[in-house]
Amino acid sequence: MQLIPCPWCGPREEAEFHYGGQAHVAYPEDPSALTDEEWARYVFFRENPSGPFAERWSHNAGCRRWFNAVRDTRTHDLLAVYRVGEPMPEVTA
Amino acid sequence: MNLRTPTGGAVDRNTVLHFTFNGTEYTGHPGDTLASALLAHGVHEIGSSVKLGRPRGIVAAGSEDPTSLVQVEAPFSEPMLLATTVELYDGLVARGLAGQGRLSAEPDPARYDAKHEHCDVLVVGAGPAGLVAALTAARAGARVVLVDEQNQAGGALLGVDEYLDDRPSAEWVADVVAELRSTPGVLVLERTTAFGMYQDGFVLALQKRTDHLGFAAPASAARQRVWRIRTRQTVLATGAHERPVVFADNDRPGIMLASSARTFLHRYGVLPGSRAVVFTTNDSAYCAAIDLAESGVDVALVVDARPEAPARLATECAARGIEVRAGQVVTGTDGPGRITAAHVGDERIACDALLVSGGWNPVVSLFSQARGKLRYDAELGAFVPGEELSSVRVAGSATGELDLTACARQGRDAGAGAARAAGFTAGGQVPLPASDSRCTARSGLVLWRVPGSDDTSFVDLQRDSTVADVLRATGAGLRSLEHIKRYTTIGTAHDQGKTSGMIAAGIVAEALGVELAEQRPTTFRPPYTSVSFAALAGRDRGELHDPVRVTSIHPWHVEHGALFEDVGQWKRPWYYPRPGEDLHTAVLRECKATREGVGMMDGSTLGKIDVQGRDAGAFLDMLYTNMMSTLKVGRIRYGVMCGVDGMVIDDGTVIRVGEQRYLVTTTTGNAAKVLDWMEEWLQTEWPHLDVHCTSVTEHWATIPLVGPRSRDVLAAVAPDLDVSNEAFEFMTWRDTEVAGVPARVCRISFSGELAYEINVTAWHGITVWEALMAAGERYGITPYGTETMHVLRAEKGYPIIGQETDATVTPQDLGMSWAVSKKKRDFIGKRSFARAENNRTDRKQLVGLLPADPSVLLPEGSQIVETDRLPEPPVRMLGHVTSSYPSAALGRTFALALVRSGHERIGETLYVPVDDSLVPVTVTESVLYDKEGARRDG
Amino acid sequence: MTVSPLAAWSDRLAALAPVLDAAEVPFRSQLTVRVSDPDAIAAMGSTLGVGFPSAACTFTSGTGPCGDVEVLWLGPDEFLVTAPPDQQVTIEEVLRGALGTAWGSVVDTSAQRTTVVLQGPRVRDVLAHGCSVDLHPASAPRGTCVQTLLARTGIVLQVTGDDRVTVLVRSSFAGYLAAWLVDACTEYLAVP
Amino acid sequence: MTSPPGAHLPEHPDFLWDDPEPKSSYDVVVVGGGGHGLATAYYLAKVHGITNVAVLEKGWLAGGNMARNTTIIRSNYLWDESSGIYEHSLKLWEGLEEDLGYPILFDQRGVLNLAHSLQDVRDSVRRVNANRLNGIDAEWVDPAGVKEICPIVNTSPDVRYPVLGATYQPRAGIAKHDYVAWGYARAAHEMGVDLIQDCEVTGLETAGGRITAVRTSRGRIAAGKVALCAAGHSSVLAKMAGIPLPLASHPLQALVSELLEPVHPTVVMSNAVHVYVSQAHKGELVMGAGIDSYNGYGQRGSFHIIEQQMAAALELFPVFARAHLLRTWAGIVDVSPDASPIVGLTPVGGLYLNCGWGTGGFKATPGVGDCFAHTIAHDKPHPFNEPFTLERFTTGALVDEHGAAAVAH
Ligand SMILES: Cc1cc2nc3c(=O)[nH]c(=O)nc-3n(C[C@H](O)[C@H](O)[C@H](O)COP(=O)(O)OP(=O)(O)OC[C@H]3O[C@@H](n4cnc5c(N)ncnc54)[C@H](O)[C@@H]3O)c2cc1C
Ligand SMILES: NC(=O)c1ccc[n+]([C@@H]2O[C@H](COP(=O)([O-])OP(=O)(O)OC[C@H]3O[C@@H](n4cnc5c(N)ncnc54)[C@H](O)[C@@H]3O)[C@@H](O)[C@H]2O)c1
Ligand SMILES: Cc1cc2nc3c(=O)[nH]c(=O)nc-3n(C[C@H](O)[C@H](O)[C@H](O)COP(=O)(O)O)c2cc1C
Ligand SMILES: [Zn+2]
């Protein structure tokens, strides 16, 4: 059970959170202007790195806020958490 | 045979306990384990081995024992326990196992629970290192938890008769424990094994709370408890396990680790036999030889594999008449079962106990689970912690240190360091105890095996894996220890290789001619010792397994004999059978009553979300396929939601409550998902929108009142409401009072009939329900459940999300192009409609099916084929039946189905394989009842 | 007539004494407020006579025109205002007035959750069987308010005294909560 | 007991495989020495006569998911596309022991998939009907039938989620994962395939839109064709060639009990209560836990998943109460958006992709090995893997097996 530091509530157990996959994937400005390939990219394709990964979590059973985190997918260690809208911080894995 | 010493040991000799083992009755004392009590009677043979059926005895005194597997039969049957860790109680019944346990068919009556605990410093192991660590951290003011798997603190000290600071070590231990227990914020847990070490200071520990009480265990107490410990810092003071040396026929009962024999002597007052041979590679076993000799065992010989015996200890042995032979090894044993002789050189030395020491393996399982790297210590012949971790420290013999004072010093450093790292400045220094111990295992010789018959040289005594197996594995080309583990199964048994793993690695390295330093040990995984399933399930069983959600009206349904359907966590009334009715007759009655008179159901489980803000309309326009911003205040619109992939995910009604306020409903199963979906878009994608969503699902009780007489019933309970069709139009809502309670009434219909949906606060749900029942009595008002609801809507061709849809269905497939806005620039899912696959003409589309024989009910889930004869498989399938019912209104059966090019096939005959026949069906539009919508207004 | 979610449980909860004094406090007025504008928050506080909590995971309480009111921090822009029964309509109006044209929402959620008060020396022990938040007085002093999980249900937990907490639970999960509490007290009841 | 447990376990045929130095070039380099990679190499050699092949494995052979899976084999998937490839695989399983000349303990003890809600029942019946029309042995059994097949399942109606029935595939079953891998490895090695361990692929070289070589921790190896069989690491590898994949790699855990006398004669899986369990030949209960929600390459999961798994197991199997958990572990599974695999060509010439098997690719080992070898040899998909293209995510022609796959393996 990981301890995830919610930017608002502080550290809470993973069971209170919902995972949201890769962070910083913006909804396309104008989907109708995209090719099928580009649209498929948005709908189905996400980064899946082995190493630091900017991802989204929601503190579902707590403050219900979405926030971002950088986590090393090899160790599962959280390297940083930051709020939606904030840039991804520099981290060292 | 009585092998209990006249005095000594920590057992209560004044109390006699009776127990039965393998059918024979024995006695023992409080403080005994099953193993010590058996040894006191000279019983070494416990069970037999899993593959070869060879007798198996007791090798170690603690949880690392590989062989003493028993099935406890009373008070409750439990398989695969170790005699060495089963504490004796009166009435214990057990039997030795042949490698496999047996599960009881009786339900386990015991309670199990879990508890969360938070601390600054967790110390695992209450030997000298752990005790000093815990005390140091406690004195610094940290919240400390100290756990030890044994029933008392002391660790290795429990098995020796040594003195600390010139007093019996037990007194030193007792003092430390007393101070810890009296320090606020310190929790000392005995019989508690830390079995799993996870990230972020999360340690799982299993406490055996009442096992030792046997029949006296109170039923109300949790037998075992899983402690979910969250700590900032951990000190691992888990000690070291002695390891044997492998030689031919090394598996006979009576062959035991030397330190374990010493533990049986000092802790339990039990001798391993009457004539012993000691075989060692290091100094520590000399203490066993000397102590046993002093207790009356005839110690025939100490065989020291080293070229020279340690002078001082050899002299001590000589003084006690013990012969010491250096530079020799034990090469084999004799015995029908239990050992009768040890082979040394050409000699067979008669003995009934052979005590072996091949050195010590630090217990590094938890350190390794914490992702700590291990390093091979060639002097010790073992893997030891090879790096420092930021929140996990290791102290004592778990590091490979074997000297007591040095262990304690490591404990003090680790305790202080941990407290500091957790933000506490160390308090008073804990003085280090001085030991009078004579035997330390350093300066040992690393010896894995004595050459001999490979086939009977056992490496893993529980798995019956031998040196021959190891050599067969290396001979087959295998080099990685992981492969050899899996090929030979060494280390995969109950003990997870605690005593065998290191030796296997050593033998492999020798066979391959590689350095052990280049080998990686096999992976340590939780649990450290085995944990019962029931303990892990804890209280999450039976009615607490998963919350049962009920509505405010639920008690009424129960009282009126409803049967329930599980929908997610909810219990929903399925139908209300009258005496003698089955599902179909009850549902036909409920349907008929509703279509002809009036019926009502509990719709409270529908998800309800209040959406407020200036941009609420624009937001809902993005979420729904149709337009919501143009809805007028006071009106209601049905809406469909898709995922970004264009597949339908939910549907429901949207009420415009005010200029900046909507109330949307969702399906029962998707309530939480839809709210999450909305929040996700709002928070992560469109934070610039002024919209806020609030769940009000459980604030409202919702009662659909359905049927031609619903208007009359409503009029009777809502005197302020003009219920006329003109004043209260379809798809509008009104706030009023129903049965004297503030209510919001919506004119919507999921059945095609005139219908209202009455919403009141949940507190009033049951009152209003009863008022409606009373008011409707003269019209024969009939409560109905989900099944009737499903039939009524199916007759109208309305899909149920999750029944007609399965993540591959678009609104267009459902015939709902009318609900897909052409005007909106974008909404979620829109772009996906333009993909090639979405524009195929042969997509599966929702249609009705009428079996040619109107009495034939198609099973839901049936497949549909084109031909009236089945070709050889694979048969081309056109789709499947999603819903199928007998219909009171249609006077026949009907079905809904998803059918390839279904919309084009209307009028065609298709076939449905049912059992061994093909049922002809006619494809129709999905709406089968009241196509014109004449009944809507009553 | 009104019926509260735990009406059928009152005897079983009462039977948890002396381990726990446990009782439902039904029909409390509850309003979910979403607002982040500081002026609007201040205005809301002053109309209720209770300043809104400024720290995460805390609640405030006080008395004003609507009686004894508590304001619970549920999230960075989310509060739950709780008050004695029958105040919800008034409070909703008052808060709407205070919100004015600022972004936000006020929703009557009185029946969405029910309130259970637990008191007694074992209250932390009992909760620790299912709640992973550290309830040690040093970590969760009086005034703490956390939304978290208790076993398999979500709760809002307010620490209201040394050995006293208030638990808010969704109405449909209330029966589960009660069953869980009764079960968790079994051992403490046997050996008080 | 007449013969001690485990006595019937095979004597391993002696020599398995060598540990050769990699050559500087191969006709085909298979990346990943799990079941799929080994089977692919085997069928390349056996069926297509392509033997200048290397299987490169970054760790010890078959130490990835192949060493970690719960070994459930079945073919009762919903869609025609899936039925095709899984049933092809099951047929190969049925002759595999003989084909490889190696004991694999393939045991057709049947698999039950339990239904706990009315919708489960509809979905199950739908799948059974589809299976039968696809020539797959599938049956719908009622709770009494469940009890008959597996007497220890709690089919009483008063549990939280009662068993309403189950689908049953009699030909389904289990096999001994390690032996399967070793059998393939041994046979591939005999036909001249180089099995190279401790050889991590760190880069893919291309020229003119074609693959030319792999860079590895043991040097550069030129390759005519490269076939990726890296399961959980597929995204990382494909990215080396600039190919994004719609995959997420998640931890998936499993566990075993200690050895027990036989109690569980079949395989039981339940999506709703979330259990899947069988009793292996030696006697341990083998159980799969749920997937961890987050992406992870750590080969470890979270313990609450195991606890939930135990609670669910006891709901269905009260007799397991005092069985003991002996060991837990995790693998890295590559989950695709539609719970179906991706097998076929890539935009890079000579580079082939086999991934996305997620939580259920063990059963596909022979089938996909055969089809993938065909794809590589002919530079054209085998009909059975033709539907499983990467392009389907663009066209929308998904093969959504969430219903049939879900937690189910
Ligand atoms: C706990 C668990 C339970 C499961 N249960 C079942 C089940 O019951 N039934 C079922 O059908 N399926 C099951 N599966 C899924 C199944 O195990 C996988 O789908 C299947 O094993 C994947 O194919 P593989 O054997 O080739 O994968 P793997 O054995 O994972 O092989 C991939 C190999 O690629 C190697 N590799 C990765 N990157 C590189 C690189 N850069 N260079 C060189 N080598 C590399 C890896 O080390 C690994 O050995 C389960 C999986 C898990 C984890
Ligand atoms: N004679 C020798 O050569 C020799 C060899 C080894 C050790 N020793 C002596 O042993 C002592 C070592 O002291 P120490 O404190 O390092 O170790 P210890 O062996 O005294 O104590 C370790 C304790 O940890 C417990 N433990 C281990 N794993 C556990 C787990 N996962 N959960 C709960 N409890 C667990 C054990 O039950 C034991 O009580 C010293 O006195 C040392 O001299 C002597
Ligand atoms: C079907 C199956 C059965 C297993 N049985 C056992 C077992 O009886 N004892 C054991 O210790 N491990 C058993 N394992 C687990 C392995 O020891 C090991 O944990 C697994 O291969 C993953 O490797 P790792 O834990 O070394 O990372 C089994 C694994 C599988 C897949
Ligand atoms: Zn939070």
Short mmCIF file of C-alpha atoms and ligand atoms in Angstrom, two decimals, chain B residues 463 482 485-486 489-494 496 522-525, chain D residues 60 62-71 175-178 254-259 278 280 282-287 299 326-331, ligand 3:
data_model
loop_
_atom_site.label_atom_id
_atom_site.label_comp_id
_atom_site.label_asym_id
_atom_site.label_seq_id
_atom_site.Cartn_x
_atom_site.Cartn_y
_atom_site.Cartn_z
CA ARG B 463 10.94 -30.78 -0.72
CA GLU B 482 16.34 -18.97 -10.13
CA LYS B 485 15.28 -23.28 -7.57
CA ARG B 486 12.46 -24.05 -9.99
CA THR B 489 12.05 -26.90 -6.03
CA ILE B 490 14.60 -26.05 -3.35
CA GLY B 491 13.37 -23.17 -1.25
CA THR B 492 9.79 -23.33 -2.46
CA ALA B 493 8.37 -25.20 0.51
CA HIS B 494 6.75 -24.00 3.67
CA GLN B 496 10.91 -20.87 1.87
CA THR B 522 16.63 -15.94 -5.30
CA THR B 523 14.06 -13.31 -4.52
CA PHE B 524 12.66 -12.98 -1.03
CA ARG B 525 8.92 -12.43 -1.14
CA TRP D 60 17.06 -15.62 -16.90
CA ALA D 62 11.33 -17.44 -18.97
CA GLY D 63 11.74 -15.46 -15.77
CA GLY D 64 9.15 -12.83 -16.67
CA ASN D 65 5.43 -13.45 -16.68
CA MET D 66 6.10 -16.97 -17.82
CA ALA D 67 7.46 -17.72 -14.35
CA ARG D 68 4.63 -15.92 -12.64
CA ASN D 69 1.32 -16.77 -14.19
CA THR D 70 -1.49 -18.84 -12.75
CA THR D 71 -1.34 -21.14 -15.80
CA ALA D 175 -0.15 -26.71 -17.37
CA LYS D 176 3.13 -26.39 -15.58
CA HIS D 177 4.42 -23.03 -16.75
CA ASP D 178 8.13 -23.64 -16.21
CA ALA D 254 -0.45 -14.06 -7.67
CA LEU D 255 0.05 -16.26 -4.65
CA VAL D 256 0.30 -19.83 -3.50
CA SER D 257 -0.59 -21.72 -0.37
CA GLU D 258 1.44 -24.49 1.15
CA LEU D 259 0.86 -28.02 -0.12
CA SER D 278 -6.68 -23.89 -9.05
CA ALA D 280 -1.42 -27.29 -8.78
CA LYS D 282 2.09 -30.67 -6.09
CA GLY D 283 -0.88 -29.54 -4.03
CA GLU D 284 -0.49 -25.80 -3.59
CA LEU D 285 -3.46 -23.56 -4.23
CA VAL D 286 -2.49 -21.15 -6.97
CA MET D 287 -4.45 -17.95 -6.94
CA GLN D 299 7.44 -6.76 -10.32
CA LEU D 326 3.10 -19.17 1.43
CA ARG D 327 4.36 -16.76 -1.16
CA THR D 328 3.15 -13.80 -3.16
CA TRP D 329 4.75 -12.27 -6.22
CA ALA D 330 4.00 -10.06 -9.16
CA GLY D 331 4.53 -9.85 -12.87
C1 LIG E 3 1.88 -21.89 -10.89
C2 LIG E 3 2.89 -21.48 -9.88
C3 LIG E 3 3.09 -22.25 -8.74
C4 LIG E 3 4.02 -21.86 -7.79
N1 LIG E 3 4.21 -22.62 -6.68
C5 LIG E 3 5.11 -22.21 -5.75
C6 LIG E 3 5.35 -22.96 -4.57
O1 LIG E 3 4.78 -24.02 -4.36
N2 LIG E 3 6.23 -22.48 -3.67
C7 LIG E 3 6.89 -21.32 -3.86
O2 LIG E 3 7.69 -20.93 -3.04
N3 LIG E 3 6.68 -20.58 -4.97
C8 LIG E 3 5.82 -21.00 -5.90
N4 LIG E 3 5.64 -20.24 -7.03
C9 LIG E 3 6.22 -18.89 -7.09
C10 LIG E 3 7.67 -18.80 -7.46
O3 LIG E 3 8.46 -19.20 -6.35
C11 LIG E 3 8.03 -17.34 -7.73
O4 LIG E 3 7.54 -16.52 -6.72
C12 LIG E 3 7.53 -16.85 -9.05
O5 LIG E 3 8.04 -17.64 -10.05
C13 LIG E 3 7.92 -15.40 -9.30
O6 LIG E 3 9.27 -15.22 -9.15
P1 LIG E 3 9.97 -14.31 -8.03
O7 LIG E 3 9.11 -14.35 -6.82
O8 LIG E 3 11.28 -14.91 -7.81
O9 LIG E 3 10.04 -12.93 -8.58
C14 LIG E 3 4.74 -20.66 -7.99
C15 LIG E 3 4.54 -19.92 -9.13
C16 LIG E 3 3.63 -20.30 -10.07
C17 LIG E 3 3.46 -19.45 -11.28
#
